[in-house]
C-alpha cells in the first residue's frame, strides 16, 4: 500500500481505505510519551528537540494502523517565536506575557528567523524521512483568533471575556495583532511545507466563542487570508480547517475559507454538515473523545454511527477534539479496528 489515503480524500480521489488519525494522538495517554517527556524535562524542551519530538510524532504510528502523523509541537510556539514569554506550569497549562495594547503588539517580531521555527522544521524533515509510504505528515498552526485569545488573556481562561470583548470592539491594537498573526501563520506553515509537511491543519479551538459578523471578521476572514496565501505559495498542499464549535456555520467555513476539509466537533452531525459544504470539500471527525475514553461495546457502535453518516471518499475519520489523557491506549486500537471492520462490511 503506497498511496496515501489522506491525500486522496483531500484531493477528491477515491482512497483505498478510509483515512484515520486522531487529534492529540501523541500525548499523555501513551506511556512511551510520558517516558520521553520525563527525559526531556519540560514540555517545551520536548517540542524544541527535533530528535525527541520526531520520536514522539512516530509513537502512535509505530503502535497503530493510522494514515497520518501530526507534527509534535504546540500552537503556542508561534507567539513564543514572535518574542512573547511562554512557559507551561505543571498542571496549570500555558502562561504567556499579555499582549493587549499597541506597545506590546509593536514589540512582536516576524517568525521567519526564529530558532523555534528552525527547530520545528527540523522535526518535520526528520519525521518525513522515517515515515512509512502510506502515512501522510500533517503540519499545523493555531488560527489567529485562538492564538490571539491566549496572548490577550495571558494563558488559558474559562470564558476568554477580555479577548472576546476585543473581537467585538476592535481596538486598533486588536486588528494589528490579528494582522501580525496572519503573517506569522503563513510564514510558519510555509516553512513546514518546505521542510516536508504534506497537509496543513489550522486549529481554531475557540471559534465557537464568536457569532455573526464577529465570527466573519475574526474566524473566517483571517483563515481565508492564510489559505489564499498558502494556495499561492504551495498550490498542491491541502488545508484542513478545524473551527471547533462553529456548529451550523461549518458549511460557510468550508465555502468561504477554501479549505479541502473541515474538522467537526462531536456536537454536530456529520450528515448535516456534508449537505452544507461544497462538493470538493471533505469532512473530518467527529467521534466523541469520551466514547474513546469509555471504550467497549458502545465505542464500536459510536464508530459505526459516525461512519454511516459519510461516504468513504469524503471522510477523514477523527475525533471531535483531542484524545483525553486518561484514555486507555487499547481503546484507540479498538476504534481503528471498528472503522476498518465497518468499511469492509459496506457493499
Ligand atoms: O495532536 C497532536 O498529537 C500534535 C500535538 C499538539 C499538541 N497541542 C501537543 C500538546 C497539537 C496539535 C496541539 C494543539 C493545541 N495546543 C491546541 C489546539 C487544539 C486543541 O486542543 O484545542 C491548543 C488550544 C493548544 C494549547 C495548549 N497546549 C494548552 C491549553 C495546553 C495545556 C493543556 C493540556 O492539555 O495540558 C497545551 C499542552 C500540550 N500540547 C500537551 C500536548 C501533548 C500536554 C503537555 C504535557 O505533556 O504536559
Short mmCIF file of C-alpha atoms and ligand atoms in Angstrom, two decimals:
data_model
loop_
_atom_site.label_atom_id
_atom_site.label_comp_id
_atom_site.label_asym_id
_atom_site.label_seq_id
_atom_site.Cartn_x
_atom_site.Cartn_y
_atom_site.Cartn_z
CA UNK A 1 0.00 0.00 0.00
CA UNK A 2 1.98 3.02 -1.25
CA UNK A 3 -0.81 5.56 -1.79
CA UNK A 4 -1.73 7.98 0.92
CA UNK A 5 -5.44 7.67 1.68
CA UNK A 6 -5.49 11.08 3.40
CA UNK A 7 -4.08 12.84 0.33
CA UNK A 8 -6.60 11.00 -1.87
CA UNK A 9 -9.61 12.17 0.16
CA UNK A 10 -8.29 15.75 0.37
CA UNK A 11 -7.58 15.70 -3.38
CA UNK A 12 -11.08 14.43 -4.28
CA UNK A 13 -9.92 10.97 -5.30
CA UNK A 14 -11.31 7.61 -4.18
CA UNK A 15 -9.00 6.32 -1.40
CA UNK A 16 -8.02 2.67 -0.91
CA UNK A 17 -9.47 2.92 2.57
CA UNK A 18 -10.96 5.49 4.94
CA UNK A 19 -8.08 7.61 6.30
CA UNK A 20 -7.81 7.68 10.10
CA UNK A 21 -5.88 9.87 12.51
CA UNK A 22 -6.63 11.30 15.96
CA UNK A 23 -6.09 14.78 17.34
CA UNK A 24 -3.53 14.52 20.20
CA UNK A 25 -2.62 11.02 19.03
CA UNK A 26 0.83 11.58 20.55
CA UNK A 27 0.40 12.62 24.16
CA UNK A 28 -0.02 11.80 27.81
CA UNK A 29 -2.30 8.77 27.34
CA UNK A 30 0.72 6.89 25.90
CA UNK A 31 3.24 5.52 28.46
CA UNK A 32 6.07 5.88 25.90
CA UNK A 33 5.18 9.61 25.57
CA UNK A 34 5.29 10.09 29.32
CA UNK A 35 8.73 8.44 29.36
CA UNK A 36 10.23 10.72 26.65
CA UNK A 37 8.56 13.74 28.25
CA UNK A 38 10.29 12.84 31.52
CA UNK A 39 13.64 12.52 29.72
CA UNK A 40 13.18 15.91 28.02
CA UNK A 41 12.44 17.67 31.31
CA UNK A 42 9.73 20.08 30.18
CA UNK A 43 7.04 20.05 27.50
CA UNK A 44 8.68 22.93 25.60
CA UNK A 45 12.11 21.24 25.73
CA UNK A 46 10.41 18.25 24.11
CA UNK A 47 8.85 20.46 21.40
CA UNK A 48 12.21 22.04 20.56
CA UNK A 49 14.26 18.85 20.49
CA UNK A 50 13.94 17.63 16.87
CA UNK A 51 15.24 14.18 17.79
CA UNK A 52 12.77 13.61 20.65
CA UNK A 53 9.85 15.46 19.01
CA UNK A 54 10.15 13.32 15.87
CA UNK A 55 10.27 10.19 18.03
CA UNK A 56 7.08 11.34 19.78
CA UNK A 57 5.45 12.09 16.41
CA UNK A 58 6.19 8.49 15.39
CA UNK A 59 4.98 6.81 18.61
CA UNK A 60 1.32 6.44 17.54
CA UNK A 61 2.41 5.39 14.01
CA UNK A 62 4.50 2.56 15.48
CA UNK A 63 1.62 1.42 17.67
CA UNK A 64 -1.44 1.74 15.41
CA UNK A 65 -2.64 1.35 11.80
CA UNK A 66 -3.00 5.10 11.12
CA UNK A 67 -2.97 7.09 7.88
CA UNK A 68 -1.37 10.29 9.15
CA UNK A 69 1.24 11.53 11.60
CA UNK A 70 0.82 15.01 13.07
CA UNK A 71 3.92 17.02 13.88
CA UNK A 72 4.50 17.03 17.63
CA UNK A 73 4.57 20.67 18.69
CA UNK A 74 2.10 23.25 20.01
CA UNK A 75 0.12 26.20 18.66
CA UNK A 76 1.80 28.49 21.24
CA UNK A 77 5.18 28.05 19.54
CA UNK A 78 4.15 30.95 17.25
CA UNK A 79 3.73 33.63 19.94
CA UNK A 80 6.96 32.43 21.53
CA UNK A 81 8.75 32.75 18.17
CA UNK A 82 7.35 36.30 17.96
CA UNK A 83 9.14 37.10 21.23
CA UNK A 84 6.33 36.53 23.76
CA UNK A 85 7.39 34.88 27.04
CA UNK A 86 5.83 31.40 27.42
CA UNK A 87 6.01 28.65 30.00
CA UNK A 88 3.92 25.63 30.88
CA UNK A 89 3.35 25.40 34.61
CA UNK A 90 2.84 21.80 35.80
CA UNK A 91 -0.88 21.09 36.00
CA UNK A 92 -1.81 24.71 35.17
CA UNK A 93 -1.45 24.96 31.40
CA UNK A 94 0.32 27.72 29.47
CA UNK A 95 1.32 31.12 30.89
CA UNK A 96 2.17 33.90 28.41
CA UNK A 97 3.17 37.58 28.58
CA UNK A 98 -0.02 39.55 27.99
CA UNK A 99 -0.32 41.24 24.59
CA UNK A 100 -3.25 43.66 24.85
CA UNK A 101 -2.08 47.12 23.79
CA UNK A 102 -0.30 48.74 20.84
CA UNK A 103 3.12 48.84 22.60
CA UNK A 104 3.08 45.07 23.11
CA UNK A 105 1.91 44.42 19.53
CA UNK A 106 4.67 46.70 18.19
CA UNK A 107 7.28 44.59 20.01
CA UNK A 108 6.25 41.38 18.19
CA UNK A 109 8.88 40.02 15.80
CA UNK A 110 8.43 38.20 12.49
CA UNK A 111 8.82 34.43 12.95
CA UNK A 112 10.89 33.74 9.83
CA UNK A 113 14.30 33.64 11.50
CA UNK A 114 13.23 32.41 14.93
CA UNK A 115 15.17 29.47 16.39
CA UNK A 116 11.87 27.90 17.48
CA UNK A 117 10.72 27.70 13.85
CA UNK A 118 14.05 26.22 12.76
CA UNK A 119 13.73 23.51 15.45
CA UNK A 120 10.14 22.64 14.45
CA UNK A 121 11.15 22.44 10.78
CA UNK A 122 14.00 20.08 11.66
CA UNK A 123 11.44 17.88 13.44
CA UNK A 124 9.30 17.89 10.28
CA UNK A 125 12.14 16.89 7.97
CA UNK A 126 13.46 14.19 10.33
CA UNK A 127 9.98 12.71 10.71
CA UNK A 128 9.27 12.77 6.98
CA UNK A 129 12.39 10.70 6.32
CA UNK A 130 11.30 7.83 8.54
CA UNK A 131 7.62 7.73 7.61
CA UNK A 132 6.01 4.61 6.03
CA UNK A 133 4.90 5.24 2.42
CA UNK A 134 1.15 5.27 3.10
CA UNK A 135 1.30 7.70 6.05
CA UNK A 136 0.91 11.45 5.37
CA UNK A 137 2.64 14.08 7.52
CA UNK A 138 0.43 16.89 8.85
CA UNK A 139 1.87 20.25 9.89
CA UNK A 140 -0.24 22.75 11.80
CA UNK A 141 -0.70 26.09 13.46
CA UNK A 142 -3.35 27.74 15.62
CA UNK A 143 -5.75 30.12 13.88
CA UNK A 144 -5.24 33.84 14.59
CA UNK A 145 -8.35 34.08 16.81
CA UNK A 146 -7.41 31.15 19.07
CA UNK A 147 -3.74 32.19 19.36
CA UNK A 148 -4.74 35.83 19.97
CA UNK A 149 -7.07 34.71 22.76
CA UNK A 150 -4.15 33.07 24.63
CA UNK A 151 -1.99 36.20 24.10
CA UNK A 152 -4.70 38.62 25.24
CA UNK A 153 -5.64 36.54 28.31
CA UNK A 154 -2.03 35.60 29.14
CA UNK A 155 -2.94 31.90 29.17
CA UNK A 156 -5.94 29.60 29.40
CA UNK A 157 -9.16 31.23 30.54
CA UNK A 158 -12.59 29.79 31.15
CA UNK A 159 -14.58 32.48 29.34
CA UNK A 160 -11.96 34.45 27.37
CA UNK A 161 -14.03 37.59 28.02
CA UNK A 162 -11.17 40.05 27.52
CA UNK A 163 -10.35 38.53 24.14
CA UNK A 164 -14.00 38.28 23.08
CA UNK A 165 -14.62 41.91 24.04
CA UNK A 166 -11.64 42.95 21.92
CA UNK A 167 -13.03 40.98 18.98
CA UNK A 168 -16.33 42.86 19.35
CA UNK A 169 -14.88 46.34 19.96
CA UNK A 170 -11.97 46.03 17.52
CA UNK A 171 -9.49 48.47 19.13
CA UNK A 172 -6.63 49.23 16.71
CA UNK A 173 -4.19 47.03 18.67
CA UNK A 174 -6.51 44.03 18.16
CA UNK A 175 -6.62 44.46 14.37
CA UNK A 176 -2.84 44.95 14.33
CA UNK A 177 -2.37 41.79 16.42
CA UNK A 178 -4.58 39.74 14.08
CA UNK A 179 -2.61 41.06 11.06
CA UNK A 180 0.69 40.05 12.68
CA UNK A 181 -0.69 36.58 13.46
CA UNK A 182 -1.94 36.11 9.88
CA UNK A 183 1.52 36.96 8.56
CA UNK A 184 3.28 34.75 11.12
CA UNK A 185 0.93 31.81 10.42
CA UNK A 186 1.58 32.00 6.66
CA UNK A 187 5.34 32.05 7.14
CA UNK A 188 5.27 29.30 9.77
CA UNK A 189 3.08 26.93 7.73
CA UNK A 190 5.03 27.65 4.57
CA UNK A 191 8.29 26.78 6.38
CA UNK A 192 6.73 23.46 7.49
CA UNK A 193 5.78 22.64 3.89
CA UNK A 194 9.30 23.37 2.69
CA UNK A 195 10.59 21.03 5.42
CA UNK A 196 8.27 18.19 4.30
CA UNK A 197 4.73 18.68 5.65
CA UNK A 198 2.21 17.30 3.13
CA UNK A 199 -1.06 18.52 4.69
CA UNK A 200 -1.73 21.52 6.96
CA UNK A 201 -4.33 21.87 9.69
CA UNK A 202 -5.38 25.20 11.18
CA UNK A 203 -6.76 24.78 14.73
CA UNK A 204 -9.39 27.36 15.72
CA UNK A 205 -10.24 25.73 19.03
CA UNK A 206 -12.24 28.72 20.29
CA UNK A 207 -14.13 29.57 17.08
CA UNK A 208 -17.35 28.77 18.95
CA UNK A 209 -16.81 31.91 21.10
CA UNK A 210 -17.79 34.23 18.28
CA UNK A 211 -21.04 34.92 16.43
CA UNK A 212 -22.42 36.82 13.45
CA UNK A 213 -20.18 39.40 11.82
CA UNK A 214 -17.64 38.98 14.65
CA UNK A 215 -17.25 35.32 13.57
CA UNK A 216 -16.92 36.51 9.98
CA UNK A 217 -14.21 39.09 10.87
CA UNK A 218 -12.11 37.11 13.38
CA UNK A 219 -12.55 33.47 12.29
CA UNK A 220 -13.45 33.21 8.60
CA UNK A 221 -11.61 36.30 7.30
CA UNK A 222 -8.17 35.62 8.81
CA UNK A 223 -8.28 31.90 7.93
CA UNK A 224 -9.33 32.70 4.35
CA UNK A 225 -6.36 35.09 4.01
CA UNK A 226 -3.98 32.36 5.23
CA UNK A 227 -5.48 29.69 2.93
CA UNK A 228 -5.33 32.06 -0.08
CA UNK A 229 -1.69 32.88 0.59
CA UNK A 230 -0.74 29.20 1.04
CA UNK A 231 -2.53 28.33 -2.20
CA UNK A 232 -0.24 30.82 -3.99
CA UNK A 233 2.92 29.56 -2.33
CA UNK A 234 2.11 25.82 -2.33
CA UNK A 235 -0.74 25.09 -4.76
CA UNK A 236 -0.83 21.33 -4.15
CA UNK A 237 -0.80 21.29 -0.33
CA UNK A 238 -4.29 20.69 1.13
CA UNK A 239 -5.54 22.57 4.19
CA UNK A 240 -7.90 21.26 6.90
CA UNK A 241 -9.71 23.96 8.87
CA UNK A 242 -10.93 22.97 12.34
CA UNK A 243 -13.22 25.77 13.55
CA UNK A 244 -14.29 23.98 16.73
CA UNK A 245 -17.75 24.96 17.85
CA UNK A 246 -18.75 26.58 14.54
CA UNK A 247 -21.87 24.37 14.65
CA UNK A 248 -24.32 25.40 11.94
CA UNK A 249 -21.62 27.61 10.36
CA UNK A 250 -19.26 24.81 9.19
CA UNK A 251 -20.72 24.96 5.68
CA UNK A 252 -19.79 28.62 5.45
CA UNK A 253 -16.36 27.96 6.94
CA UNK A 254 -15.78 25.40 4.17
CA UNK A 255 -17.11 27.52 1.32
CA UNK A 256 -15.59 30.82 2.38
CA UNK A 257 -12.11 29.72 3.51
CA UNK A 258 -11.44 27.42 0.53
CA UNK A 259 -10.40 24.53 2.81
CA UNK A 260 -10.05 20.99 1.40
CA UNK A 261 -11.65 19.61 4.58
CA UNK A 262 -13.34 20.94 7.69
CA UNK A 263 -12.97 19.39 11.15
CA UNK A 264 -16.24 18.93 13.04
CA UNK A 265 -16.77 18.87 16.81
CA UNK A 266 -18.80 15.96 18.26
CA UNK A 267 -21.90 18.08 18.97
CA UNK A 268 -22.70 18.36 15.25
CA UNK A 269 -24.00 15.57 13.00
CA UNK A 270 -21.67 14.99 10.06
CA UNK A 271 -24.55 14.31 7.68
CA UNK A 272 -25.92 17.83 8.21
CA UNK A 273 -22.50 19.40 7.57
CA UNK A 274 -21.99 17.32 4.47
CA UNK A 275 -25.08 18.84 2.88
CA UNK A 276 -23.80 22.35 3.59
CA UNK A 277 -20.16 22.08 2.43
CA UNK A 278 -19.07 22.38 -1.24
CA UNK A 279 -18.81 19.11 -3.22
CA UNK A 280 -14.99 19.18 -3.33
CA UNK A 281 -14.66 19.58 0.44
CA UNK A 282 -14.30 16.62 2.84
CA UNK A 283 -15.34 16.42 6.50
CA UNK A 284 -13.11 15.30 9.37
CA UNK A 285 -14.24 13.93 12.70
CA UNK A 286 -16.20 13.53 14.81
CA UNK A 287 -16.20 10.67 17.30
CA UNK A 288 -16.77 11.91 20.86
CA UNK A 289 -13.43 11.74 22.78
CA UNK A 290 -15.43 10.48 25.78
CA UNK A 291 -16.68 7.48 23.73
CA UNK A 292 -13.00 6.69 23.15
CA UNK A 293 -12.30 7.15 26.85
CA UNK A 294 -15.19 4.77 27.69
CA UNK A 295 -14.25 2.00 25.22
CA UNK A 296 -16.13 -1.29 24.95
CA UNK A 297 -19.28 -2.25 23.05
CA UNK A 298 -20.64 1.31 22.91
CA UNK A 299 -17.42 2.61 21.30
CA UNK A 300 -17.77 0.26 18.33
CA UNK A 301 -21.40 1.35 17.92
CA UNK A 302 -20.50 5.04 18.06
CA UNK A 303 -17.78 4.49 15.44
CA UNK A 304 -20.28 2.78 13.13
CA UNK A 305 -22.78 5.60 13.59
CA UNK A 306 -20.18 8.19 12.61
CA UNK A 307 -19.11 6.20 9.56
CA UNK A 308 -22.66 5.66 8.37
CA UNK A 309 -23.12 9.41 8.03
CA UNK A 310 -20.37 9.99 5.43
CA UNK A 311 -19.25 8.21 2.25
CA UNK A 312 -15.69 6.88 2.29
CA UNK A 313 -14.32 9.32 -0.29
CA UNK A 314 -15.39 12.41 1.66
CA UNK A 315 -14.43 11.42 5.19
CA UNK A 316 -11.31 11.66 7.35
CA UNK A 317 -12.02 9.64 10.47
CA UNK A 318 -11.00 11.50 13.64
CA UNK A 319 -12.37 12.71 16.98
CA UNK A 320 -14.42 15.84 17.61
CA UNK A 321 -11.50 17.10 19.78
CA UNK A 322 -8.24 15.70 21.22
CA UNK A 323 -7.73 12.33 22.96
CA UNK A 324 -8.27 12.68 26.73
CA UNK A 325 -5.08 11.96 28.74
CA UNK A 326 -6.87 9.26 30.81
CA UNK A 327 -7.73 7.21 27.67
CA UNK A 328 -6.62 3.54 27.66
CA UNK A 329 -4.32 3.12 24.60
CA UNK A 330 -6.14 -0.17 23.85
CA UNK A 331 -9.31 1.79 23.09
CA UNK A 332 -7.57 3.58 20.20
CA UNK A 333 -6.75 0.22 18.62
CA UNK A 334 -10.38 -0.83 19.16
CA UNK A 335 -11.69 2.29 17.42
CA UNK A 336 -9.39 1.78 14.43
CA UNK A 337 -10.43 -1.88 14.16
CA UNK A 338 -14.09 -0.84 14.28
CA UNK A 339 -13.57 1.64 11.42
CA UNK A 340 -11.79 -0.95 9.26
CA UNK A 341 -14.40 -3.62 10.03
CA UNK A 342 -17.36 -1.34 9.29
CA UNK A 343 -15.82 -0.28 5.98
CA UNK A 344 -15.21 -3.91 4.95
CA UNK A 345 -18.84 -4.77 5.65
CA UNK A 346 -20.09 -1.97 3.40
CA UNK A 347 -21.15 -3.03 -0.11
O1 LIG B 1 -2.29 16.36 18.09
C1 LIG B 1 -1.09 16.03 18.32
O2 LIG B 1 -0.78 14.89 18.71
C2 LIG B 1 0.00 17.02 17.99
C3 LIG B 1 0.47 17.84 19.06
C4 LIG B 1 -0.37 19.00 19.59
C5 LIG B 1 -0.27 19.44 20.93
N1 LIG B 1 -1.03 20.57 21.08
C6 LIG B 1 0.54 18.80 21.98
C7 LIG B 1 0.35 19.15 23.40
C8 LIG B 1 -1.26 19.86 18.94
C9 LIG B 1 -1.77 19.82 17.51
C10 LIG B 1 -1.66 20.86 19.89
C11 LIG B 1 -2.58 21.97 19.57
C12 LIG B 1 -3.02 22.88 20.63
N2 LIG B 1 -2.31 23.36 21.69
C13 LIG B 1 -4.30 23.48 20.66
C14 LIG B 1 -5.38 23.30 19.61
C15 LIG B 1 -6.10 22.01 19.73
C16 LIG B 1 -6.96 21.88 20.95
O3 LIG B 1 -6.62 21.05 21.81
O4 LIG B 1 -7.98 22.61 21.05
C17 LIG B 1 -4.36 24.30 21.80
C18 LIG B 1 -5.53 25.13 22.25
C19 LIG B 1 -3.08 24.23 22.45
C20 LIG B 1 -2.64 24.98 23.66
C21 LIG B 1 -2.24 24.10 24.78
N3 LIG B 1 -1.18 23.19 24.74
C22 LIG B 1 -2.81 24.02 26.06
C23 LIG B 1 -4.02 24.85 26.53
C24 LIG B 1 -2.11 23.06 26.78
C25 LIG B 1 -2.31 22.69 28.25
C26 LIG B 1 -3.46 21.80 28.42
C27 LIG B 1 -3.05 20.37 28.31
O5 LIG B 1 -3.68 19.61 27.53
O6 LIG B 1 -2.12 20.01 29.02
C28 LIG B 1 -1.11 22.52 25.94
C29 LIG B 1 -0.14 21.47 26.27
C30 LIG B 1 0.07 20.32 25.31
N4 LIG B 1 0.11 20.40 23.94
C31 LIG B 1 0.29 18.95 25.68
C32 LIG B 1 0.46 18.23 24.49
C33 LIG B 1 0.79 16.76 24.35
C34 LIG B 1 0.40 18.43 27.10
C35 LIG B 1 1.75 18.81 27.62
C36 LIG B 1 2.35 17.83 28.60
O7 LIG B 1 2.99 16.84 28.18
O8 LIG B 1 2.22 18.09 29.79
#
